[in-house]
Coordinates of C-alpha atoms in Angstrom, one line a residue:
D1 CA 54.6 -23.0 -44.8
R2 CA 52.7 -23.1 -48.0
L3 CA 53.4 -26.7 -48.8
T4 CA 52.7 -27.8 -45.2
S5 CA 49.3 -25.9 -45.4
L6 CA 48.4 -27.7 -48.6
I7 CA 49.3 -31.1 -47.3
R8 CA 47.4 -30.6 -44.0
K9 CA 44.3 -29.5 -45.9
G10 CA 44.4 -33.0 -47.5
G11 CA 43.7 -34.5 -44.0
Y12 CA 47.4 -35.1 -42.9
Y13 CA 46.8 -33.9 -39.3
A14 CA 50.2 -35.1 -38.0
F15 CA 52.3 -33.5 -40.8
G16 CA 54.5 -30.6 -39.7
K17 CA 56.8 -28.2 -41.6
E18 CA 59.8 -29.7 -39.9
M19 CA 59.2 -32.8 -42.1
I20 CA 60.2 -30.7 -45.2
T21 CA 63.9 -30.2 -45.7
F22 CA 66.1 -28.7 -48.5
N23 CA 69.4 -30.0 -50.0
A24 CA 71.4 -27.5 -52.0
D25 CA 74.1 -28.9 -54.4
T26 CA 76.7 -26.2 -55.2
L27 CA 79.4 -28.5 -56.6
S28 CA 78.7 -27.5 -60.2
T29 CA 81.2 -25.2 -62.0
T30 CA 78.5 -22.6 -62.6
R31 CA 76.8 -20.4 -60.0
A32 CA 73.6 -22.3 -60.4
V33 CA 72.4 -24.4 -57.4
D34 CA 70.5 -27.6 -57.6
L35 CA 67.8 -27.5 -54.9
T36 CA 66.1 -30.6 -53.8
I37 CA 63.0 -30.6 -51.6
K38 CA 62.7 -33.7 -49.5
V39 CA 59.8 -34.9 -47.4
L40 CA 61.0 -36.9 -44.4
P41 CA 59.3 -40.2 -43.4
M42 CA 57.0 -40.1 -40.4
P43 CA 58.8 -41.3 -37.3
S44 CA 57.2 -44.3 -35.6
T45 CA 55.8 -44.2 -32.1
Q46 CA 57.7 -47.5 -31.4
S47 CA 61.5 -47.3 -30.8
D48 CA 62.2 -50.6 -32.7
V49 CA 60.3 -49.6 -35.8
P50 CA 62.2 -47.4 -38.3
P51 CA 60.6 -44.3 -39.9
S52 CA 58.3 -45.0 -42.8
Y53 CA 56.7 -43.0 -45.6
D54 CA 53.7 -45.3 -45.2
N55 CA 53.0 -43.7 -41.8
H56 CA 51.9 -40.4 -43.5
Q57 CA 48.2 -41.1 -43.3
V58 CA 45.1 -38.9 -43.5
Y59 CA 43.0 -38.4 -40.4
R60 CA 39.2 -38.3 -40.1
I61 CA 37.1 -36.6 -37.4
N62 CA 35.7 -39.3 -35.1
E63 CA 33.6 -37.3 -32.6
V64 CA 33.1 -33.7 -31.8
F65 CA 32.6 -32.6 -28.2
F66 CA 31.5 -29.2 -27.0
V67 CA 32.7 -28.6 -23.5
T68 CA 30.9 -25.7 -21.9
D69 CA 32.2 -26.1 -18.4
P70 CA 34.9 -23.3 -18.0
S71 CA 36.7 -25.3 -15.3
L72 CA 37.7 -27.9 -17.8
T73 CA 39.3 -25.5 -20.3
N74 CA 43.0 -26.3 -19.4
I75 CA 42.6 -29.9 -18.3
D76 CA 44.4 -32.7 -20.1
L77 CA 42.1 -34.1 -22.9
T78 CA 42.5 -37.7 -21.6
R79 CA 40.9 -36.6 -18.3
V80 CA 37.8 -34.9 -19.7
D81 CA 34.8 -37.0 -18.6
V82 CA 32.5 -37.4 -21.6
S83 CA 30.4 -40.2 -20.1
N84 CA 27.5 -37.8 -19.4
A85 CA 27.7 -36.0 -22.7
E86 CA 24.4 -35.3 -24.3
R87 CA 23.9 -36.2 -28.0
Y88 CA 22.5 -33.5 -30.4
K89 CA 22.4 -34.5 -34.0
D90 CA 25.9 -36.0 -34.6
F91 CA 27.6 -33.9 -31.9
N92 CA 28.2 -34.3 -28.1
I93 CA 27.8 -31.6 -25.5
V94 CA 29.5 -31.8 -22.1
Y95 CA 27.5 -29.3 -20.0
G96 CA 28.6 -27.7 -16.7
D97 CA 26.3 -26.2 -14.1
N98 CA 25.2 -23.4 -16.4
R99 CA 23.6 -24.4 -19.7
Y100 CA 24.2 -20.9 -21.2
L101 CA 24.3 -21.9 -24.9
S102 CA 21.6 -23.8 -26.8
P103 CA 22.7 -26.9 -28.8
G104 CA 21.6 -25.4 -32.0
A105 CA 23.8 -22.3 -31.5
M106 CA 26.9 -24.5 -31.0
V107 CA 26.2 -26.8 -34.0
E108 CA 25.4 -23.9 -36.4
N109 CA 28.8 -22.3 -35.7
C110 CA 30.8 -25.5 -36.0
F111 CA 32.3 -26.5 -39.4
I112 CA 34.2 -29.5 -38.0
E113 CA 31.9 -32.5 -38.6
P114 CA 32.2 -36.2 -37.8
G115 CA 33.3 -38.3 -40.7
D116 CA 35.1 -35.5 -42.6
L117 CA 38.8 -35.4 -43.2
Y118 CA 40.8 -33.1 -40.9
N119 CA 41.0 -29.7 -42.5
P120 CA 42.7 -26.7 -40.8
D121 CA 40.6 -24.3 -42.9
M122 CA 37.5 -25.7 -41.2
V123 CA 39.1 -25.2 -37.8
E124 CA 39.9 -21.6 -38.6
R125 CA 36.4 -21.1 -39.9
T126 CA 34.9 -22.5 -36.7
Y127 CA 37.1 -20.1 -34.7
T128 CA 35.9 -17.2 -36.8
S129 CA 32.2 -18.2 -36.5
F130 CA 32.3 -18.7 -32.7
S131 CA 34.2 -15.4 -32.3
R132 CA 31.0 -13.6 -33.6
L133 CA 29.3 -14.8 -30.4
T134 CA 30.2 -11.8 -28.3
Y135 CA 28.9 -13.5 -25.1
L136 CA 31.8 -16.0 -25.2
R137 CA 35.0 -14.9 -23.5
N138 CA 37.2 -17.7 -24.9
I139 CA 37.2 -20.4 -27.5
N140 CA 39.8 -23.2 -27.7
I141 CA 39.8 -26.1 -30.2
R142 CA 42.0 -29.1 -29.4
F143 CA 42.3 -32.6 -31.0
L144 CA 43.1 -36.0 -29.5
P145 CA 44.0 -39.1 -31.6
H146 CA 41.4 -41.8 -31.2
S147 CA 42.6 -45.4 -30.9
T148 CA 41.1 -47.9 -33.4
D149 CA 41.8 -51.6 -34.2
E150 CA 41.1 -51.2 -37.9
G151 CA 44.2 -49.1 -38.5
E152 CA 42.3 -46.0 -39.8
K153 CA 43.5 -42.8 -38.3
L154 CA 40.8 -41.0 -36.3
I155 CA 40.9 -37.9 -34.1
D156 CA 38.4 -36.5 -31.6
C157 CA 37.7 -32.8 -31.6
Y158 CA 37.1 -30.9 -28.3
I159 CA 35.7 -27.3 -28.5
F160 CA 36.1 -25.6 -25.1
L161 CA 33.8 -22.6 -24.5
S162 CA 34.0 -20.1 -21.7
P163 CA 31.2 -17.6 -21.1
G164 CA 31.5 -13.9 -20.3
K165 CA 29.2 -11.6 -18.4
S166 CA 25.6 -11.8 -19.6
Q167 CA 24.0 -8.6 -18.3
S168 CA 25.0 -5.0 -17.6
I169 CA 23.3 -1.8 -16.6
S170 CA 24.8 1.7 -17.1
A171 CA 23.4 5.0 -16.0
E172 CA 24.3 8.6 -17.1
I173 CA 23.2 11.9 -15.7
E174 CA 24.1 15.4 -16.7
G175 CA 23.2 18.9 -15.6
T176 CA 23.1 22.1 -17.6
N177 CA 23.1 25.8 -16.8
S178 CA 22.2 28.1 -19.8
E179 CA 22.4 31.7 -18.6
G180 CA 20.7 30.7 -15.3
D181 CA 18.2 28.3 -16.8
L182 CA 18.8 24.9 -15.2
G183 CA 18.4 21.5 -16.8
V184 CA 18.9 17.9 -16.1
A185 CA 19.1 14.8 -18.3
A186 CA 19.4 11.1 -17.4
Q187 CA 19.8 7.9 -19.4
L188 CA 19.5 4.3 -18.4
T189 CA 20.9 1.5 -20.6
Y190 CA 20.4 -2.3 -20.1
Q191 CA 22.1 -5.0 -22.1
H192 CA 21.7 -8.8 -22.1
R193 CA 24.3 -10.5 -24.3
N194 CA 22.7 -14.0 -24.3
I195 CA 18.9 -13.3 -24.1
F196 CA 17.9 -16.5 -26.0
K197 CA 21.0 -18.6 -25.3
G198 CA 22.4 -17.9 -28.7
S199 CA 24.6 -14.9 -27.9
E200 CA 21.8 -12.5 -29.0
L201 CA 22.4 -9.0 -27.8
L202 CA 19.4 -7.1 -26.4
T203 CA 19.8 -3.4 -25.7
A204 CA 17.1 -1.2 -24.1
E205 CA 17.6 2.5 -23.5
V206 CA 15.5 5.1 -21.7
R207 CA 16.3 8.8 -21.7
G208 CA 14.7 11.9 -20.2
A209 CA 15.6 15.5 -20.2
Y210 CA 14.2 18.8 -18.8
E211 CA 15.3 22.4 -18.9
S212 CA 13.5 25.4 -17.6
I213 CA 13.3 28.6 -19.5
S214 CA 13.0 32.1 -18.1
G215 CA 11.8 35.3 -19.8
T216 CA 8.9 36.2 -22.0
F217 CA 6.9 33.5 -23.8
Q218 CA 4.8 35.6 -26.1
G219 CA 4.1 33.6 -29.3
F220 CA 5.5 30.4 -27.9
I221 CA 3.5 27.3 -27.1
N222 CA 5.7 25.8 -24.3
D223 CA 7.8 27.3 -21.5
H224 CA 10.3 24.5 -21.1
Y225 CA 12.4 21.9 -23.0
T226 CA 11.3 18.4 -22.4
E227 CA 12.5 15.1 -24.0
L228 CA 11.4 11.6 -23.4
G229 CA 12.6 8.7 -25.4
G230 CA 13.4 5.0 -25.6
R231 CA 15.0 2.5 -27.9
I232 CA 15.1 -1.3 -27.9
G233 CA 17.3 -3.3 -30.2
L234 CA 18.1 -7.0 -30.8
K235 CA 21.3 -8.2 -32.5
V236 CA 21.4 -11.8 -33.6
P237 CA 24.7 -13.3 -34.8
K238 CA 23.2 -15.3 -37.7
L239 CA 21.2 -14.8 -40.8
L240 CA 17.5 -14.8 -40.0
F241 CA 15.2 -15.0 -43.0
P242 CA 12.2 -17.3 -43.3
F243 CA 12.8 -18.8 -46.7
F244 CA 16.6 -19.4 -46.5
S245 CA 17.9 -23.0 -46.1
Y246 CA 20.0 -24.1 -43.1
D247 CA 23.1 -24.5 -45.3
L248 CA 22.7 -21.1 -46.9
R249 CA 22.3 -19.4 -43.5
R250 CA 25.6 -21.1 -42.4
R251 CA 27.5 -20.0 -45.5
I252 CA 26.7 -16.4 -45.1
P253 CA 28.2 -15.1 -41.8
A254 CA 25.6 -12.3 -41.4
T255 CA 24.3 -10.5 -38.3
T256 CA 20.6 -9.7 -38.2
E257 CA 19.5 -6.5 -36.3
F258 CA 16.1 -5.2 -35.3
D259 CA 15.4 -2.0 -33.5
L260 CA 12.5 0.3 -32.5
S261 CA 12.7 3.8 -31.2
L262 CA 10.3 6.5 -30.0
N263 CA 11.1 10.1 -29.0
F264 CA 8.8 12.8 -27.7
Q265 CA 10.1 16.4 -27.7
Q266 CA 8.5 19.6 -26.3
R267 CA 10.2 22.9 -27.2
P268 CA 8.9 26.5 -27.0
E269 CA 8.5 26.5 -30.8
Y270 CA 6.9 23.0 -31.3
T271 CA 6.0 19.6 -30.0
R272 CA 7.4 16.7 -32.1
I273 CA 7.2 12.9 -32.1
I274 CA 9.8 10.9 -33.9
A275 CA 9.5 7.1 -34.3
G276 CA 11.6 4.6 -36.2
G277 CA 12.2 1.0 -36.8
G278 CA 14.7 -1.1 -38.7
W279 CA 15.5 -4.6 -39.9
R280 CA 19.0 -5.0 -41.4
Y281 CA 21.8 -7.4 -42.1
N282 CA 25.6 -7.0 -41.8
W283 CA 28.2 -9.4 -43.2
S284 CA 31.7 -9.3 -44.4
R285 CA 34.1 -11.5 -46.3
G286 CA 37.8 -10.4 -46.0
E287 CA 38.0 -6.8 -47.1
H288 CA 34.4 -6.7 -48.4
R289 CA 31.7 -5.4 -46.1
H290 CA 28.0 -5.4 -46.8
R291 CA 24.9 -3.9 -45.2
L292 CA 21.4 -4.5 -46.3
D293 CA 18.6 -2.4 -44.8
L294 CA 15.7 -4.6 -45.5
L295 CA 13.3 -2.2 -43.9
D296 CA 13.9 1.2 -42.4
I297 CA 11.0 3.3 -41.2
N298 CA 11.2 7.0 -40.1
Y299 CA 8.1 8.8 -38.9
V300 CA 7.9 12.4 -37.8
Y301 CA 4.7 14.1 -36.5
L302 CA 4.3 17.7 -35.3
P303 CA 1.0 17.9 -33.4
Q304 CA 1.7 21.5 -32.3
Y305 CA 3.9 24.4 -33.5
M306 CA 3.8 28.1 -33.1
E307 CA 2.5 30.4 -35.8
G308 CA 5.0 31.2 -38.5
F309 CA 7.4 28.5 -37.3
F310 CA 8.3 27.1 -40.8
E311 CA 8.8 30.6 -42.2
Q312 CA 11.3 31.4 -39.4
I313 CA 13.5 28.2 -39.5
A314 CA 13.7 27.7 -43.2
P315 CA 12.6 30.5 -45.4
T316 CA 14.8 29.4 -48.3
N317 CA 15.8 25.8 -47.4
P318 CA 13.1 23.3 -48.4
L319 CA 15.2 20.4 -47.2
L320 CA 15.5 21.8 -43.7
R321 CA 11.8 22.6 -43.7
Y322 CA 10.9 19.1 -44.7
S323 CA 12.8 17.6 -41.7
Y324 CA 10.3 19.4 -39.4
E325 CA 7.2 18.6 -41.4
D326 CA 5.0 15.5 -40.9
H327 CA 6.5 12.8 -43.0
F328 CA 6.7 9.0 -43.3
I329 CA 9.7 7.3 -45.0
M330 CA 9.8 3.5 -45.5
S331 CA 13.0 2.6 -47.4
I332 CA 15.2 -0.2 -48.5
G333 CA 19.0 0.3 -48.8
Y334 CA 22.2 -1.5 -49.6
N335 CA 25.8 -0.4 -48.6
Y336 CA 29.1 -1.9 -49.8
Y337 CA 32.6 -1.1 -48.6
T338 CA 36.0 -2.4 -49.7
S339 CA 39.6 -1.4 -49.3
N340 CA 43.1 -2.9 -49.6
I341 CA 44.1 -1.1 -46.4
P342 CA 44.0 -3.1 -43.2
S343 CA 41.1 -1.9 -41.0
S344 CA 43.6 -1.0 -38.2
T345 CA 45.6 1.3 -40.4
P346 CA 44.4 4.9 -41.2
L347 CA 44.3 5.9 -44.9
Q348 CA 46.9 8.6 -44.4
R349 CA 49.4 6.3 -42.7
T350 CA 49.4 3.3 -44.9
T351 CA 52.7 2.1 -46.3
L352 CA 51.1 0.6 -49.5
K353 CA 52.3 2.0 -52.8
N354 CA 48.8 2.3 -54.1
A355 CA 45.9 2.3 -51.6
Y356 CA 42.2 2.7 -52.3
T357 CA 38.8 2.6 -50.6
L358 CA 35.4 2.3 -52.2
R359 CA 32.0 3.0 -50.7
T360 CA 28.8 2.6 -52.6
S361 CA 25.1 2.7 -51.5
I362 CA 21.7 2.7 -53.1
E363 CA 18.4 3.5 -51.3
T364 CA 14.8 3.4 -52.5
A365 CA 11.8 4.6 -50.5
G366 CA 8.0 4.5 -51.0
N367 CA 7.9 2.1 -54.0
I368 CA 6.2 -0.7 -52.0
L369 CA 3.7 1.7 -50.6
Y370 CA 3.1 3.1 -54.0
G371 CA 2.4 -0.3 -55.4
I372 CA -0.1 -1.0 -52.6
S373 CA -1.7 2.4 -53.1
N374 CA -2.1 1.8 -56.8
A375 CA -3.5 -1.7 -56.2
I376 CA -6.2 -0.4 -53.9
G377 CA -6.8 2.8 -55.7
S378 CA -5.9 5.0 -52.7
T379 CA -5.0 8.2 -54.5
N380 CA -6.0 11.9 -54.4
D381 CA -4.8 15.2 -55.7
D382 CA -2.6 15.8 -52.7
G383 CA -0.4 12.7 -53.4
Y384 CA -0.2 9.3 -51.9
K385 CA -0.7 9.1 -48.1
I386 CA -0.6 6.6 -45.2
F387 CA -2.0 7.4 -41.8
G388 CA -3.0 10.7 -43.3
I389 CA 0.6 11.7 -44.0
R390 CA 2.1 11.9 -47.5
Y391 CA 4.9 9.4 -47.7
S392 CA 8.2 9.9 -49.5
Q393 CA 9.1 8.2 -52.7
Y394 CA 12.6 8.4 -54.2
V395 CA 15.7 6.5 -55.4
K396 CA 19.1 7.7 -54.2
G397 CA 22.6 6.4 -55.1
N398 CA 26.0 7.3 -53.9
V399 CA 29.6 6.3 -54.9
D400 CA 32.7 7.4 -53.0
Y401 CA 36.1 6.3 -54.3
S402 CA 39.4 7.3 -52.7
F403 CA 42.8 6.6 -54.2
L404 CA 46.2 7.3 -52.5
H405 CA 49.6 6.9 -54.3
N406 CA 52.7 7.1 -52.2
F407 CA 55.5 8.5 -54.4
S408 CA 58.2 7.8 -51.7
H409 CA 58.6 7.2 -48.0
R410 CA 58.7 10.9 -47.5

């Protein structure tokens, strides 16, 4: 298997492991065995021509066809009509009735390029890249030898794509009864898995909740629980950054995420507004996973609260008190995770003799705002502020290492 893989990576598309045989010579007087590895000649396609070692030839990619019509997925390659294929850069696209993917999205995720030697690693990399497009239901890559008069071995590549469902709506509703006080909550979620024809995932959520309260309200500012909120997020299966080159964006299999959220809460003790936004990247290579929070904003504003509220909820806990005070956090963070345990196996059930996991993170907040405040001279005795709210400034790091040694199968 290893030898066959190495040979095929050199462009020998027609080479198979059945062409490698072993002869063992055990006629010596010792217990040693002479082992000879033989590579068989390539059989000829013509019955009157004997097998020849010269027939082991490298193959080059001639044309690459993207076939987006799901009805052609299982058809014989010789019957695929490519006469109406549209040309995009050096690639060909055979569209069906639904042009659900943009040409750029297909080409960016394809690492099999015309003129290159056949390489199974590039085939596997193309499979992996297209599997990140969650809108696609199925991906199938097939090859067809291309006839040529010059004697050079060429093959055509066909990449068959099948779409899944693009949109969905889900609704949830719940009711509560707290000692006779009735409440109701509802949430509506909408998802579009191909909003810009590049398998981008758009998620929009709306939630509302209300619960009545009976009894005395002396000292309180509201006589009910009310919550209204919404979130919108966009997940793009590629690296989006304005100054990165096309080749760099293809080399890093990252996912870019944007989200905005707003939540309004009314409780007997306070009225609170929570807003947030984020811009982050996720990518992985083998057992190494990375997450970069390029921008994470958290804003909390209490326009109204009852007298003595902070003294009641957190008389000795400043951290809990701070979570209810007006604050603004703009942070940048990085998280890294690695492990020698397969992701499908829990740590406690691994059969590895020595298993480990490592999680590290670092986060910094307020430094960019601090630099801007310093530059414009926006300071006072009460600290640095934005929108009238003092913003947080800190650096925080975390390391979590777990090691497991199995002394025996028991």
